[in-house]
Amino acid sequence: MKILVTGGTGYIGSHTVVELQQSGYEVVIVDNLANSYENVVDNIEKISGKRPLFECFDLTDESKTLDFFKRHNDLKGIIHFAAFKAVGESVEKPLMYYHNNLGSLINLLKGMEQSGVKNIVFSSSCTVYGQPDELPVTEQAPIKEAWSPYGHTKQISEKVIQNFSQTFPANAILLRYFNPIGAHESALIGELPIGVPNNLVPFITQTAIGKRRMLKVFGDDYNTPDGTAVRDYIHVVDLAKAHVVAVNRMIEGNNKQQVEIFNLGTGNGFSVLDVIKSFEKVSETKLNYEIVDRRPGDVEKVWADTKFANDELGWKAEKSLDDMMLSAWNWELALGK
Ligand code: NAD
Ligand code: WQD
């Protein structure tokens, strides 16, 4: 059974390709390598023993996308990761974000319509909730006005898929990720931030290895136990496994609604200082950091209510914060070599 994974050489996509292959799926990756490298395909093969098909093109190119669907008319489903994801960059370059994230989704949906592919999993984000009024946040929480064009693209994409499903009998599962971190235990695939990382964990590991001088902790005056902001960090391999469950659910016809939405988190909130402490423990390294002002646009605290995903998908995140930080550190050490 063949699955199209867009953005499959990227961070979450590559881990998902491995899990799909290990569950018996054949995978075809489409990625334009805007934020990843072709050798990821080799590393996926080293882990799984199977080489995924790989096609390099831009999904905002409608004719190439529709031509792809003509040539691959046996797809059982699509997992759509391909998107730009840097929140700050999206504020600087809103048109680039709307064009890429919405254009590629629309072309894919046209491809589904043309070829009759019925199942799609979409990468959404907890960013759609903004700062929720109640914690843990459930899938029913109101969608808040997004702070960034990136956040808007996720909110609009969810709507586009919902509207599409009213005109075409497609099944969709929208997965709202909390904060994915860590890397595969083989240290052959992981996150590859280009330039200075925006996200906490790659900044921590790059500081510890000496690529950055010091981590800035953005704010210690939040209304949280230690004053630093709280997030629900989830191991990327746990996240990847949820995608296999979601695809299986639709292929086997076990979905209860045409469009379903699930939070993917652990249900635990950790502060920035908790993450630093865990890193220092597992790496046996002292991290150089200082407290600075809050980062504009950051929410104070957010963590997931995972009951719906746990009960309905029969999926649960298993790895601890220490597992996440150790795998992130091993990945950074492997990159250093
Ligand atoms: P990533 O940048 O590592 O992977 C995305 C991949 O998509 C890259 O390999 C990139 O080259 C490719 N791509 C982008 N635009 C493309 C296009 N037009 N055509 C073909 N390929 C294209 O990002 P990631 O962290 O793996 O994120 C995957 C998805 O999950 C994204 O949709 C992202 O918005 C979403 N998400 C990520 C996070 C996170 O913290 N990493 C959290 C929530 C949601
Ligand atoms: C985590 C915490 C920072 C860097 C982003 C996107 C979100 C989703 C996940 C895609 C925050 C603090 C960070 C640093 C720090 N992505 N921090 N120093 O902001 O929760 O979420 O990625 O959908 O949409 O916004 O993740 O890793 O940037 O930050 O103190 O150098 O670490 O303030 O509290 P965030 P993050």
Coordinates of C-alpha atoms and ligand atoms in Angstrom, one line a residue:
M1 CA 0.0 0.0 0.0
K2 CA 1.5 3.2 -1.2
I3 CA 1.4 6.5 0.8
L4 CA 2.5 9.9 -0.5
V5 CA 4.5 11.8 2.2
T6 CA 5.0 15.5 1.2
G7 CA 7.9 17.1 3.1
G8 CA 9.2 13.6 3.7
T9 CA 12.9 14.6 3.8
G10 CA 12.0 17.2 6.5
Y11 CA 12.2 16.8 10.3
I12 CA 8.9 15.2 11.2
G13 CA 8.3 13.7 7.7
S14 CA 11.6 11.7 7.7
H15 CA 10.7 10.1 11.1
T16 CA 7.2 9.3 9.8
V17 CA 8.5 7.7 6.6
V18 CA 10.6 5.3 8.7
E19 CA 7.6 4.4 10.9
L20 CA 5.4 3.9 7.8
Q21 CA 8.0 1.6 6.2
Q22 CA 8.3 -0.4 9.4
S23 CA 4.6 -0.9 9.4
G24 CA 4.7 -2.3 5.9
Y25 CA 3.8 0.7 3.8
E26 CA 5.5 1.7 0.5
V27 CA 6.4 5.4 0.6
V28 CA 6.8 8.0 -2.1
I29 CA 8.3 11.3 -0.9
V30 CA 7.7 14.6 -2.6
D31 CA 10.0 17.4 -1.3
N32 CA 11.6 20.4 -3.1
L33 CA 14.5 20.4 -0.5
A34 CA 13.6 24.0 0.5
N35 CA 14.4 23.1 4.1
S36 CA 16.0 19.6 3.9
Y37 CA 18.7 17.6 2.1
E38 CA 18.5 14.7 -0.3
N39 CA 20.9 12.5 1.7
V40 CA 18.0 12.1 4.2
V41 CA 16.7 9.5 1.8
D42 CA 19.9 7.5 2.2
N43 CA 19.6 7.7 6.0
I44 CA 16.0 6.6 6.0
E45 CA 17.2 3.6 3.9
K46 CA 19.9 2.9 6.5
I47 CA 17.4 2.7 9.3
S48 CA 14.6 0.8 7.6
G49 CA 16.5 -1.2 5.0
K50 CA 14.0 0.2 2.4
R51 CA 14.6 3.1 0.0
P52 CA 11.6 5.3 -0.3
L53 CA 10.8 6.6 -3.8
F54 CA 11.8 10.3 -3.9
E55 CA 10.6 13.0 -6.3
C56 CA 12.0 16.5 -6.0
F57 CA 9.6 19.3 -7.1
D58 CA 7.6 22.2 -5.7
L59 CA 4.0 21.4 -4.7
T60 CA 3.0 25.0 -5.5
D61 CA 3.6 24.0 -9.2
E62 CA 0.1 22.8 -10.2
S63 CA 1.0 21.0 -13.4
K64 CA 3.9 19.1 -11.8
T65 CA 1.6 18.1 -8.9
L66 CA -1.2 17.0 -11.1
D67 CA 1.2 15.1 -13.3
F68 CA 2.6 13.3 -10.2
F69 CA -1.0 12.1 -9.4
K70 CA -1.4 10.8 -13.0
R71 CA 1.8 8.8 -12.6
H72 CA 1.0 7.5 -9.1
N73 CA -2.6 6.4 -9.4
D74 CA -2.4 3.8 -6.7
L75 CA -2.0 6.0 -3.6
K76 CA -3.9 4.9 -0.5
G77 CA -3.3 8.1 1.3
I78 CA -1.4 11.3 1.7
I79 CA 0.5 12.7 4.7
H80 CA 1.0 16.4 4.0
F81 CA 4.0 17.9 5.9
A82 CA 5.4 20.2 3.3
A83 CA 5.1 23.8 4.5
F84 CA 7.3 26.7 5.7
K85 CA 7.2 26.8 9.5
A86 CA 9.3 29.7 10.9
V87 CA 6.9 31.9 12.8
G88 CA 9.2 35.0 12.7
E89 CA 10.0 34.6 9.1
S90 CA 6.3 34.5 8.3
V91 CA 5.9 37.9 9.8
E92 CA 8.6 39.3 7.5
K93 CA 7.5 37.4 4.4
P94 CA 3.7 36.8 4.7
L95 CA 3.1 36.3 1.0
M96 CA 5.8 33.7 0.7
Y97 CA 4.1 31.8 3.6
Y98 CA 0.5 32.1 2.2
H99 CA 1.7 31.1 -1.3
N100 CA 3.7 28.1 -0.2
N101 CA 1.5 26.7 2.6
L102 CA -1.9 27.3 1.0
G103 CA -0.8 26.8 -2.7
S104 CA 0.7 23.4 -2.0
L105 CA -2.3 22.2 -0.1
I106 CA -4.7 23.4 -2.8
N107 CA -2.8 21.6 -5.5
L108 CA -2.7 18.4 -3.5
L109 CA -6.5 18.5 -2.9
K110 CA -6.9 19.0 -6.7
G111 CA -4.7 16.0 -7.2
M112 CA -6.9 14.0 -4.8
E113 CA -10.0 15.0 -6.7
Q114 CA -8.4 14.2 -10.1
S115 CA -7.1 10.8 -9.1
G116 CA -9.7 9.8 -6.5
V117 CA -7.3 9.5 -3.5
K118 CA -9.6 9.5 -0.5
N119 CA -7.4 9.9 2.6
I120 CA -5.2 12.8 3.9
V121 CA -3.5 13.5 7.1
F122 CA -2.6 17.2 7.6
S123 CA 0.1 18.7 9.9
S124 CA -1.6 21.3 12.0
S125 CA -0.3 23.0 15.1
C126 CA -1.2 23.9 18.7
T127 CA -0.5 27.5 17.4
V128 CA -4.2 27.5 16.3
Y129 CA -5.3 27.8 20.0
G130 CA -3.1 30.8 20.8
Q131 CA -3.2 31.2 24.6
P132 CA -6.1 29.0 25.5
D133 CA -8.6 30.1 28.2
E134 CA -8.5 26.6 29.8
L135 CA -5.7 24.1 30.3
P136 CA -5.2 21.4 29.3
V137 CA -6.5 22.5 25.9
T138 CA -9.0 20.2 24.2
E139 CA -9.8 19.9 20.5
Q140 CA -13.0 21.9 21.2
A141 CA -11.2 24.9 22.5
P142 CA -11.9 28.0 20.4
I143 CA -9.5 28.9 17.6
K144 CA -8.0 32.2 18.6
E145 CA -6.9 35.0 16.2
A146 CA -3.4 33.8 15.1
W147 CA -0.5 36.0 16.0
S148 CA 1.5 35.2 12.8
P149 CA 0.9 34.6 9.1
Y150 CA 2.3 31.1 9.8
G151 CA -0.5 30.5 12.3
H152 CA -3.0 31.8 9.9
T153 CA -1.9 29.4 7.2
K154 CA -2.6 26.5 9.6
Q155 CA -6.1 27.8 10.6
I156 CA -7.0 28.5 6.9
S157 CA -5.6 25.1 5.8
E158 CA -7.9 23.4 8.3
K159 CA -10.9 25.3 6.9
V160 CA -9.8 24.6 3.3
I161 CA -9.8 20.8 4.1
Q162 CA -13.1 21.0 5.9
N163 CA -14.7 22.8 2.9
F164 CA -13.1 20.4 0.4
S165 CA -14.6 17.4 2.3
Q166 CA -18.1 18.9 1.8
T167 CA -17.7 18.6 -2.0
F168 CA -15.5 15.5 -2.4
P169 CA -15.8 12.3 -0.3
A170 CA -12.3 12.6 1.3
N171 CA -11.4 11.6 4.8
A172 CA -9.1 13.9 6.6
I173 CA -7.3 13.7 10.0
L174 CA -6.0 17.1 11.2
L175 CA -3.2 16.6 13.7
R176 CA -2.4 19.5 16.0
Y177 CA 1.1 19.0 17.1
F178 CA 2.4 20.6 20.3
N179 CA 6.2 21.0 20.5
P180 CA 8.0 18.2 18.6
I181 CA 11.6 17.7 19.7
G182 CA 14.3 15.0 19.8
A183 CA 15.6 12.7 17.1
H184 CA 15.6 9.1 16.0
E185 CA 17.5 6.8 18.3
S186 CA 19.9 5.8 15.4
A187 CA 21.0 9.5 15.3
L188 CA 20.8 9.2 11.5
I189 CA 17.8 11.6 11.1
G190 CA 16.8 14.6 13.2
E191 CA 16.1 18.3 13.0
L192 CA 18.3 20.3 10.7
P193 CA 17.7 24.0 11.3
I194 CA 19.2 26.2 8.6
G195 CA 21.0 29.2 10.2
V196 CA 20.3 30.3 13.7
P197 CA 17.6 28.1 15.3
N198 CA 14.4 29.7 16.5
N199 CA 13.3 26.8 18.5
L200 CA 14.5 26.1 22.1
V201 CA 16.0 22.6 21.8
P202 CA 18.2 23.0 18.8
F203 CA 19.4 26.2 20.3
I204 CA 20.3 24.4 23.5
T205 CA 22.2 21.6 21.8
Q206 CA 24.0 24.0 19.5
T207 CA 25.0 26.1 22.5
A208 CA 26.3 23.1 24.4
I209 CA 28.4 21.9 21.5
G210 CA 29.9 25.4 21.1
K211 CA 28.1 26.5 17.9
R212 CA 26.3 29.3 19.8
R213 CA 27.8 31.3 22.8
M214 CA 24.8 31.4 25.0
L215 CA 21.1 30.5 25.2
K216 CA 18.7 33.3 25.9
V217 CA 15.8 32.3 28.1
F218 CA 12.9 34.5 27.0
G219 CA 11.3 35.7 30.2
D220 CA 11.1 34.5 33.8
D221 CA 8.1 36.6 34.8
Y222 CA 5.3 34.4 33.5
N223 CA 2.6 33.2 35.8
T224 CA 4.1 29.7 35.9
P225 CA 5.8 27.7 38.8
D226 CA 9.4 29.0 37.9
G227 CA 8.4 32.0 35.9
T228 CA 9.5 30.6 32.5
A229 CA 7.0 29.7 29.8
V230 CA 5.5 26.2 29.7
R231 CA 5.0 23.9 26.7
D232 CA 4.0 20.4 25.9
Y233 CA 7.2 18.8 24.3
I234 CA 6.7 15.6 22.4
H235 CA 9.3 13.2 21.1
V236 CA 9.3 13.2 17.3
V237 CA 9.2 9.4 17.1
D238 CA 6.0 9.3 19.2
L239 CA 4.6 11.9 16.9
A240 CA 5.6 10.0 13.8
K241 CA 3.8 6.8 15.1
A242 CA 0.6 8.7 15.5
H243 CA 0.6 9.4 11.7
V244 CA 0.7 5.7 11.0
V245 CA -2.2 5.1 13.3
A246 CA -4.1 8.0 11.6
V247 CA -3.5 6.6 8.1
N248 CA -4.5 3.1 9.2
R249 CA -7.7 4.4 10.8
M250 CA -8.9 6.0 7.5
I251 CA -7.8 3.1 5.2
E252 CA -9.5 0.6 7.5
G253 CA -12.6 2.8 7.6
N254 CA -12.5 3.3 11.3
N255 CA -12.8 7.1 11.3
K256 CA -16.0 8.3 12.9
Q257 CA -16.3 11.5 11.0
Q258 CA -15.1 12.6 7.6
V259 CA -12.8 15.2 9.2
E260 CA -11.4 14.4 12.6
I261 CA -9.1 16.6 14.7
F262 CA -6.6 15.3 17.3
N263 CA -4.1 17.0 19.6
L264 CA -0.7 15.3 19.6
G265 CA 1.1 16.0 22.8
T266 CA 2.1 14.2 26.0
G267 CA -0.4 16.1 28.2
N268 CA 2.5 17.4 30.4
G269 CA 3.7 21.0 30.6
F270 CA 7.4 21.7 31.1
S271 CA 9.0 25.1 31.6
V272 CA 12.1 26.3 29.8
L273 CA 14.1 25.8 32.9
D274 CA 12.8 22.2 33.2
V275 CA 14.0 21.5 29.7
I276 CA 17.4 23.0 30.5
K277 CA 17.7 20.9 33.7
S278 CA 16.8 17.7 31.8
F279 CA 19.4 18.5 29.1
E280 CA 22.1 19.2 31.7
K281 CA 21.3 15.9 33.5
V282 CA 21.3 13.6 30.4
S283 CA 24.2 15.3 28.6
E284 CA 26.3 15.8 31.8
T285 CA 27.0 19.3 30.4
K286 CA 26.5 22.7 32.0
L287 CA 24.6 25.0 29.7
N288 CA 25.5 28.6 29.3
Y289 CA 22.3 30.7 29.5
E290 CA 20.9 34.0 30.7
I291 CA 17.4 35.3 31.3
V292 CA 16.3 38.1 28.9
D293 CA 13.0 39.8 28.1
R294 CA 10.0 37.9 26.8
R295 CA 9.9 37.1 23.1
P296 CA 7.1 39.0 21.4
G297 CA 4.2 36.7 20.4
D298 CA 5.0 33.9 22.9
V299 CA 2.2 32.4 24.8
E300 CA 2.6 31.9 28.5
K301 CA 1.6 28.3 28.9
V302 CA 0.0 25.6 26.8
W303 CA -0.3 21.8 27.1
A304 CA -2.6 19.3 25.5
D305 CA -5.6 17.4 26.7
T306 CA -4.7 14.1 25.0
K307 CA -7.7 12.0 26.1
F308 CA -9.4 12.1 22.7
A309 CA -6.2 11.0 20.8
N310 CA -5.5 8.4 23.5
D311 CA -9.0 6.9 23.5
E312 CA -9.9 7.2 19.8
L313 CA -6.6 6.5 18.2
G314 CA -5.3 4.1 20.8
W315 CA -2.1 6.1 20.7
K316 CA -0.1 7.5 23.6
A317 CA 3.2 9.4 23.7
E318 CA 5.6 7.1 25.6
K319 CA 8.9 8.9 25.8
S320 CA 10.0 11.1 28.7
L321 CA 11.5 14.6 28.6
D322 CA 14.9 13.0 29.4
D323 CA 14.5 10.6 26.4
M324 CA 13.7 13.6 24.2
M325 CA 16.7 15.6 25.4
L326 CA 19.1 12.7 25.2
S327 CA 18.1 11.9 21.6
A328 CA 18.4 15.6 20.7
W329 CA 21.9 15.6 22.2
N330 CA 23.0 12.4 20.5
W331 CA 21.8 13.9 17.2
E332 CA 23.8 17.1 17.7
L333 CA 26.9 15.0 18.6
A334 CA 26.4 12.9 15.4
L335 CA 26.1 16.1 13.3
G336 CA 29.3 17.3 14.9
K337 CA 31.1 14.2 13.6
Ligands
NAD1 P1 10.6 20.8 7.9 O1 10.9 22.2 7.3 O2 11.7 20.1 8.5 O3 9.9 19.9 6.8 C1 9.1 20.4 5.8 C2 9.5 19.9 4.5 O4 8.7 20.4 3.4 C3 11.0 20.4 4.1 O5 11.8 19.3 3.8 C4 10.8 21.3 2.9 O6 11.8 21.2 2.0 C5 9.5 20.8 2.3 N1 8.7 21.8 1.6 C6 8.3 23.0 2.0 N2 7.6 23.6 1.0 C7 7.5 22.7 0.0 C8 6.9 22.7 -1.3 N3 6.2 23.8 -1.7 N4 7.0 21.7 -2.1 C9 7.7 20.6 -1.7 N5 8.3 20.5 -0.5 C10 8.2 21.5 0.3 O7 9.4 21.0 9.0 P2 8.9 20.0 10.1 O8 9.3 20.5 11.4 O9 9.1 18.6 9.7 O10 7.3 20.3 9.9 C11 6.5 19.5 9.1 C12 5.1 20.0 9.2 O11 4.6 20.1 10.6 C13 4.9 21.5 8.7 O12 3.7 21.6 8.0 C14 4.9 22.3 10.0 O13 4.2 23.5 9.8 C15 4.1 21.4 10.9 N6 4.4 21.6 12.3 C16 5.7 21.6 12.7 C17 6.0 21.8 14.1 C18 7.4 21.9 14.6 O14 7.6 22.4 15.7 N7 8.4 21.3 13.9 C19 4.9 22.0 15.0 C20 3.6 22.0 14.5 C21 3.4 21.8 13.2
WQD2 C1 9.7 27.1 23.3 C2 9.9 27.9 24.5 C3 10.3 30.2 24.1 C4 14.1 29.7 22.1 C5 6.9 27.1 17.9 C6 5.9 27.7 17.0 C7 4.7 26.8 17.1 C8 5.1 25.3 16.7 C9 6.2 24.9 17.6 C10 4.9 25.0 14.4 C11 9.2 29.2 24.5 C12 11.5 29.5 24.7 C13 12.9 29.5 22.7 C14 15.2 30.4 22.8 C15 13.8 30.4 24.7 N1 5.6 25.2 15.4 N2 12.8 29.8 24.1 N3 15.0 30.7 24.1 O1 7.4 29.1 20.4 O2 6.5 27.1 21.7 O3 6.4 27.1 19.3 O4 7.3 25.8 17.5 O5 3.7 24.9 14.3 O6 3.8 27.3 16.1 O7 5.5 29.0 17.5 O8 8.6 26.8 20.4 O9 10.9 26.0 20.6 O10 10.5 28.4 19.8 O11 10.0 27.9 22.1 O12 13.7 30.8 25.9 O13 16.2 30.7 22.2 O14 11.3 28.2 24.6 O15 10.1 31.5 24.6 O16 8.7 29.5 25.8 P1 7.2 27.6 20.5 P2 10.0 27.2 20.7

